[in-house]
Short mmCIF file of C-alpha atoms in Angstrom, two decimals:
data_model
loop_
_atom_site.label_atom_id
_atom_site.label_comp_id
_atom_site.label_asym_id
_atom_site.label_seq_id
_atom_site.Cartn_x
_atom_site.Cartn_y
_atom_site.Cartn_z
CA ALA A 88 0.01 -0.07 -0.05
CA GLN A 89 2.87 2.45 0.80
CA LEU A 90 4.44 1.48 -2.67
CA LEU A 91 1.17 2.15 -4.47
CA ARG A 92 0.94 5.64 -2.78
CA LEU A 93 4.05 6.65 -3.61
CA THR A 94 3.95 5.46 -7.11
CA ILE A 95 0.73 7.46 -7.27
CA GLY A 96 2.40 10.71 -6.19
CA LYS A 97 5.35 10.37 -8.43
CA LEU A 98 2.88 10.09 -11.22
CA SER A 99 1.01 12.94 -10.12
CA ASP A 100 4.52 15.32 -10.18
CA ILE A 101 4.73 14.57 -13.69
CA GLY A 102 1.38 15.55 -14.39
CA ILE A 103 -0.45 12.02 -14.54
CA THR A 104 -3.53 11.84 -12.49
CA VAL A 105 -4.55 8.38 -11.03
CA LEU A 106 -8.42 7.94 -11.11
CA ALA A 107 -8.67 4.33 -10.39
CA VAL A 108 -6.52 1.31 -9.25
CA THR A 109 -7.25 -2.51 -10.26
CA SER A 110 -5.66 -5.43 -8.60
CA ASP A 111 -6.04 -9.10 -8.76
CA ALA A 112 -8.48 -10.69 -6.32
CA THR A 113 -6.13 -12.73 -4.15
CA ALA A 114 -5.64 -12.43 -0.12
CA HIS A 115 -2.55 -10.15 -0.36
CA SER A 116 -4.53 -7.66 -2.67
CA VAL A 117 -7.33 -7.64 -0.02
CA GLN A 118 -4.90 -6.75 2.71
CA MET A 119 -3.42 -3.96 0.43
CA ALA A 120 -6.91 -2.73 -0.12
CA LYS A 121 -7.75 -2.61 3.62
CA ALA A 122 -4.34 -0.81 4.00
CA LEU A 123 -5.38 1.79 1.61
CA GLY A 124 -8.49 2.12 3.52
CA ILE A 125 -10.95 0.32 1.29
CA HIS A 126 -13.68 -1.57 2.99
CA ILE A 127 -14.87 -4.48 1.47
CA ASP A 128 -17.48 -5.53 4.17
CA GLY A 129 -20.90 -5.81 2.40
CA ASP A 130 -22.49 -3.83 5.31
CA ASP A 131 -20.01 -0.96 5.42
CA MET A 132 -18.47 -0.78 1.78
CA LYS A 133 -15.99 2.08 0.93
CA CYS A 134 -14.66 1.81 -2.74
CA THR A 135 -12.19 4.98 -2.61
CA PHE A 136 -9.20 5.92 -0.97
CA GLN A 137 -7.52 9.32 -0.43
CA HIS A 138 -5.03 10.56 -3.29
CA PRO A 139 -1.66 11.05 -1.60
CA SER A 140 -1.15 14.33 -3.46
CA SER A 141 -4.52 16.04 -3.37
CA SER A 142 -6.68 16.36 -0.45
CA SER A 143 -9.80 16.95 -2.49
CA GLN A 144 -9.24 13.71 -4.80
CA GLN A 145 -10.46 10.20 -4.14
CA ILE A 146 -9.35 7.26 -6.07
CA ALA A 147 -11.47 4.33 -6.93
CA TYR A 148 -10.49 0.59 -6.37
CA PHE A 149 -11.29 -2.35 -8.61
CA PHE A 150 -10.81 -6.06 -8.49
CA ASP A 151 -10.07 -7.74 -11.66
CA SER A 152 -13.27 -9.18 -12.96
CA CYS A 153 -11.47 -12.48 -14.42
CA HIS A 154 -10.17 -13.08 -11.13
CA LEU A 155 -13.43 -12.62 -9.58
CA LEU A 156 -15.18 -14.70 -12.03
CA ARG A 157 -12.81 -17.60 -11.13
CA LEU A 158 -13.69 -17.29 -7.38
CA ILE A 159 -17.47 -17.46 -8.05
CA ARG A 160 -16.92 -20.27 -10.36
CA ASN A 161 -14.84 -22.12 -7.74
CA ALA A 162 -17.45 -21.31 -5.16
CA PHE A 163 -20.43 -22.55 -7.21
CA GLN A 164 -18.55 -25.82 -7.70
CA ASN A 165 -17.88 -26.05 -3.99
CA PHE A 166 -21.46 -25.28 -2.88
CA GLN A 167 -23.07 -27.16 -5.64
CA SER A 168 -26.32 -25.29 -5.24
CA ILE A 169 -26.64 -21.72 -4.36
CA GLN A 170 -30.09 -20.26 -3.03
CA PHE A 171 -31.19 -16.90 -3.82
CA ILE A 172 -34.60 -14.88 -3.99
CA ASN A 173 -35.19 -15.87 -7.87
CA GLY A 174 -34.63 -19.63 -7.15
CA ILE A 175 -31.75 -22.12 -6.91
CA ALA A 176 -28.66 -22.33 -9.24
CA HIS A 177 -27.66 -26.09 -9.56
CA TRP A 178 -23.91 -26.99 -10.58
CA GLN A 179 -25.26 -30.28 -11.74
CA HIS A 180 -27.15 -28.60 -14.54
CA LEU A 181 -23.77 -27.62 -15.93
CA VAL A 182 -22.46 -31.21 -15.36
CA GLU A 183 -25.73 -32.57 -17.31
CA LEU A 184 -24.94 -30.00 -20.08
CA VAL A 185 -21.44 -31.20 -20.62
CA ALA A 186 -22.66 -34.80 -20.89
CA LEU A 187 -25.03 -33.72 -23.51
CA GLU A 188 -22.35 -31.96 -25.50
CA GLU A 189 -20.39 -35.21 -25.56
CA GLN A 190 -23.54 -36.79 -27.26
CA GLU A 191 -22.94 -34.25 -29.87
CA LEU A 192 -26.52 -32.72 -29.75
CA SER A 193 -26.49 -30.31 -32.74
CA ASN A 194 -29.58 -28.57 -32.19
CA MET A 195 -28.45 -26.57 -29.01
CA GLU A 196 -25.92 -23.87 -28.56
CA ARG A 197 -22.56 -25.86 -27.82
CA ILE A 198 -20.10 -24.99 -25.06
CA PRO A 199 -16.59 -25.34 -25.39
CA SER A 200 -14.94 -29.07 -25.24
CA THR A 201 -12.48 -27.53 -22.56
CA LEU A 202 -15.25 -27.92 -20.11
CA ALA A 203 -15.22 -31.84 -20.61
CA ASN A 204 -14.23 -32.57 -17.04
CA LEU A 205 -16.47 -29.93 -15.58
CA LYS A 206 -17.31 -31.92 -12.26
CA ASN A 207 -13.87 -32.80 -11.18
CA HIS A 208 -11.57 -30.27 -12.91
CA VAL A 209 -10.54 -26.95 -11.68
CA LEU A 210 -11.01 -24.47 -14.55
CA LYS A 211 -8.77 -21.90 -15.96
CA VAL A 212 -9.93 -18.23 -16.02
CA ASN A 213 -10.87 -17.94 -19.58
CA CYS A 214 -13.12 -21.26 -19.13
CA ALA A 215 -14.75 -19.56 -16.25
CA ALA A 216 -15.52 -16.86 -18.53
CA GLN A 217 -16.86 -19.47 -21.24
CA LEU A 218 -18.90 -20.91 -18.34
CA PHE A 219 -20.90 -17.86 -17.13
CA SER A 220 -21.88 -17.03 -20.64
CA GLU A 221 -24.99 -16.10 -22.56
CA SER A 222 -24.23 -19.23 -24.70
CA VAL A 223 -24.53 -21.53 -21.83
CA ALA A 224 -27.75 -19.84 -20.30
CA SER A 225 -29.42 -20.22 -23.78
CA ALA A 226 -28.29 -23.78 -24.10
CA LEU A 227 -30.15 -24.49 -20.73
CA GLU A 228 -33.16 -22.70 -21.78
CA TYR A 229 -33.45 -24.54 -25.01
CA LEU A 230 -33.11 -27.82 -22.99
CA LEU A 231 -35.76 -26.52 -20.71
CA SER A 232 -38.10 -26.09 -23.49
CA LEU A 233 -37.56 -29.61 -24.55
CA ASP A 234 -38.95 -30.60 -20.94
CA LEU A 235 -35.92 -32.89 -20.45
CA PRO A 236 -35.77 -34.21 -16.72
CA PRO A 237 -32.39 -33.20 -15.77
CA PHE A 238 -33.06 -29.64 -16.77
CA GLN A 239 -36.91 -29.09 -15.57
CA ASN A 240 -35.71 -26.85 -12.65
CA CYS A 241 -32.90 -24.99 -14.22
CA ILE A 242 -34.80 -21.55 -14.13
CA GLY A 243 -32.57 -20.32 -11.15
CA THR A 244 -29.25 -21.70 -12.95
CA ILE A 245 -30.11 -19.57 -16.04
CA HIS A 246 -30.93 -16.63 -14.04
CA PHE A 247 -27.58 -16.76 -12.03
CA LEU A 248 -25.42 -17.44 -15.07
CA ARG A 249 -26.94 -14.28 -16.95
CA LEU A 250 -26.40 -12.35 -13.89
CA ILE A 251 -22.58 -13.13 -13.58
CA ASN A 252 -22.35 -12.92 -17.41
CA ASN A 253 -23.76 -9.50 -17.29
CA LEU A 254 -21.47 -8.27 -14.42
CA PHE A 255 -18.43 -9.51 -16.30
CA ASP A 256 -19.37 -7.89 -19.62
CA ILE A 257 -19.87 -4.31 -17.65
CA PHE A 258 -16.44 -4.68 -15.76
CA ASN A 259 -14.45 -6.22 -18.66
CA SER A 260 -15.47 -3.45 -21.01
CA ARG A 261 -12.38 -2.39 -23.18
CA ASN A 262 -13.90 -0.66 -26.27
CA CYS A 263 -15.41 2.73 -26.53
CA TYR A 264 -17.72 1.36 -29.31
CA GLY A 265 -18.86 -1.61 -27.48
CA LYS A 266 -22.39 -2.63 -27.71
CA GLY A 267 -24.87 -3.15 -24.77
CA LEU A 268 -23.31 -3.86 -21.41
CA LYS A 269 -20.07 -4.43 -23.17
CA GLY A 270 -20.03 -0.54 -23.81
CA PRO A 271 -18.80 2.52 -22.05
CA LEU A 272 -20.52 3.81 -19.13
CA LEU A 273 -22.25 6.98 -20.70
CA PRO A 274 -25.46 8.99 -19.97
CA GLU A 275 -27.35 6.84 -22.59
CA THR A 276 -26.25 3.42 -21.04
CA TYR A 277 -26.18 4.40 -17.44
CA GLY A 278 -29.75 3.17 -16.79
CA LYS A 279 -29.19 -0.28 -18.18
CA ILE A 280 -25.68 -0.79 -16.34
CA ASN A 281 -27.11 0.45 -13.21
CA HIS A 282 -30.09 -1.82 -13.33
CA VAL A 283 -27.85 -4.90 -13.46
CA LEU A 284 -25.64 -3.37 -10.77
CA ILE A 285 -28.75 -2.90 -8.56
CA GLU A 286 -29.94 -6.43 -9.27
CA ALA A 287 -26.66 -7.92 -8.39
CA LYS A 288 -26.50 -6.06 -5.00
CA THR A 289 -30.24 -7.20 -4.31
CA ILE A 290 -29.42 -10.86 -5.24
CA PHE A 291 -25.98 -11.21 -3.91
CA VAL A 292 -26.97 -10.23 -0.14
CA THR A 293 -29.59 -13.15 -0.47
CA LEU A 294 -27.31 -15.93 -1.59
CA SER A 295 -27.07 -18.95 0.86
CA ASP A 296 -25.87 -22.42 0.55
CA THR A 297 -28.25 -25.67 1.11
CA SER A 298 -27.81 -25.07 4.79
CA ASN A 299 -29.12 -21.39 4.80
CA ASN A 300 -25.67 -19.99 5.53
CA GLN A 301 -25.00 -16.38 4.00
CA ILE A 302 -22.38 -16.78 1.20
CA ILE A 303 -21.18 -13.18 1.59
CA LYS A 304 -20.62 -13.78 5.25
CA GLY A 305 -18.62 -16.99 4.69
CA LYS A 306 -15.16 -17.89 3.37
CA GLN A 307 -16.00 -17.93 -0.35
CA LYS A 308 -17.29 -14.40 -0.44
CA LEU A 309 -14.61 -12.65 -2.02
CA GLY A 310 -15.86 -13.22 -5.64
CA PHE A 311 -19.34 -11.52 -4.88
CA LEU A 312 -18.18 -9.10 -2.57
CA GLY A 313 -15.57 -8.10 -5.31
CA PHE A 314 -18.08 -7.41 -7.89
CA LEU A 315 -20.21 -5.23 -5.28
CA LEU A 316 -17.18 -3.09 -4.63
CA ASN A 317 -16.50 -2.87 -8.20
CA ALA A 318 -20.40 -1.84 -8.66
CA GLU A 319 -19.75 0.95 -5.82
CA SER A 320 -16.64 2.06 -7.62
#
C-alpha cells in the first residue's frame, strides 16, 4: 500500500492523474486494499481511498473481473447449489449439459469442449468466462423448452449465469464502441448498467448455501463482494 501511494504521488508530480486502481483478487490484494482504507464488508463498503497528493481527490478501487469470475466459479462448484431470491442455481445442470455436449447434440448452443471434465476439474480463468456466458444460459433454456428431466428446474441456474455474465461484461468492457453492457459508461447506457448493478446487489445479499448460511458472510465471499465493490466504484 505504501509503494502504491508513492507511485501515485510520483505520477502526480509529472502530470499524470490516477483515477482508479485495479488489482487481482487475492488475499494479499485484499490486505493492501484494507491498508489503503478500502472497506470490502458488504454492510459497510467503501470503494475509494485518499489521493496522496490531493486532499480533494479520491481514487476508486477495482478487483480484476477475471479473477472474481474464477472465485465465483470455484464457490459454485464447492456449494453445488446456491439459493437466492429468484430460485436455486445447481452446478449439476452444467455437468448434465457437458454430458449432452459429449453426445454431440447439434440443435443446441454448444459449449466449449474444454469444459469436458467440469465436475472434477478446476477450470482456468478463460474457461470460467465461457461457463458464465449467454451461450450456456441459452443452451439451458433450450433444454428446458424440451422438457428434459435433468433440466426441468434450471430457471434459477439460467438466471444466475446471466447475472454473472452481465456483471463480467460491464467490468470487462474495453472498447469505447462496444455494444450493450460491453459498451462504455455513458449517460445513455447508465440506466441499463445501473439496473444490472442494483440487481446484483439485491441478489448477492440473499445468496445462501443449502444449509441457509449466507455466502457473503462465509469463507468464499470474495468473488461476490468483489463485484459489489466494483459496482460501488
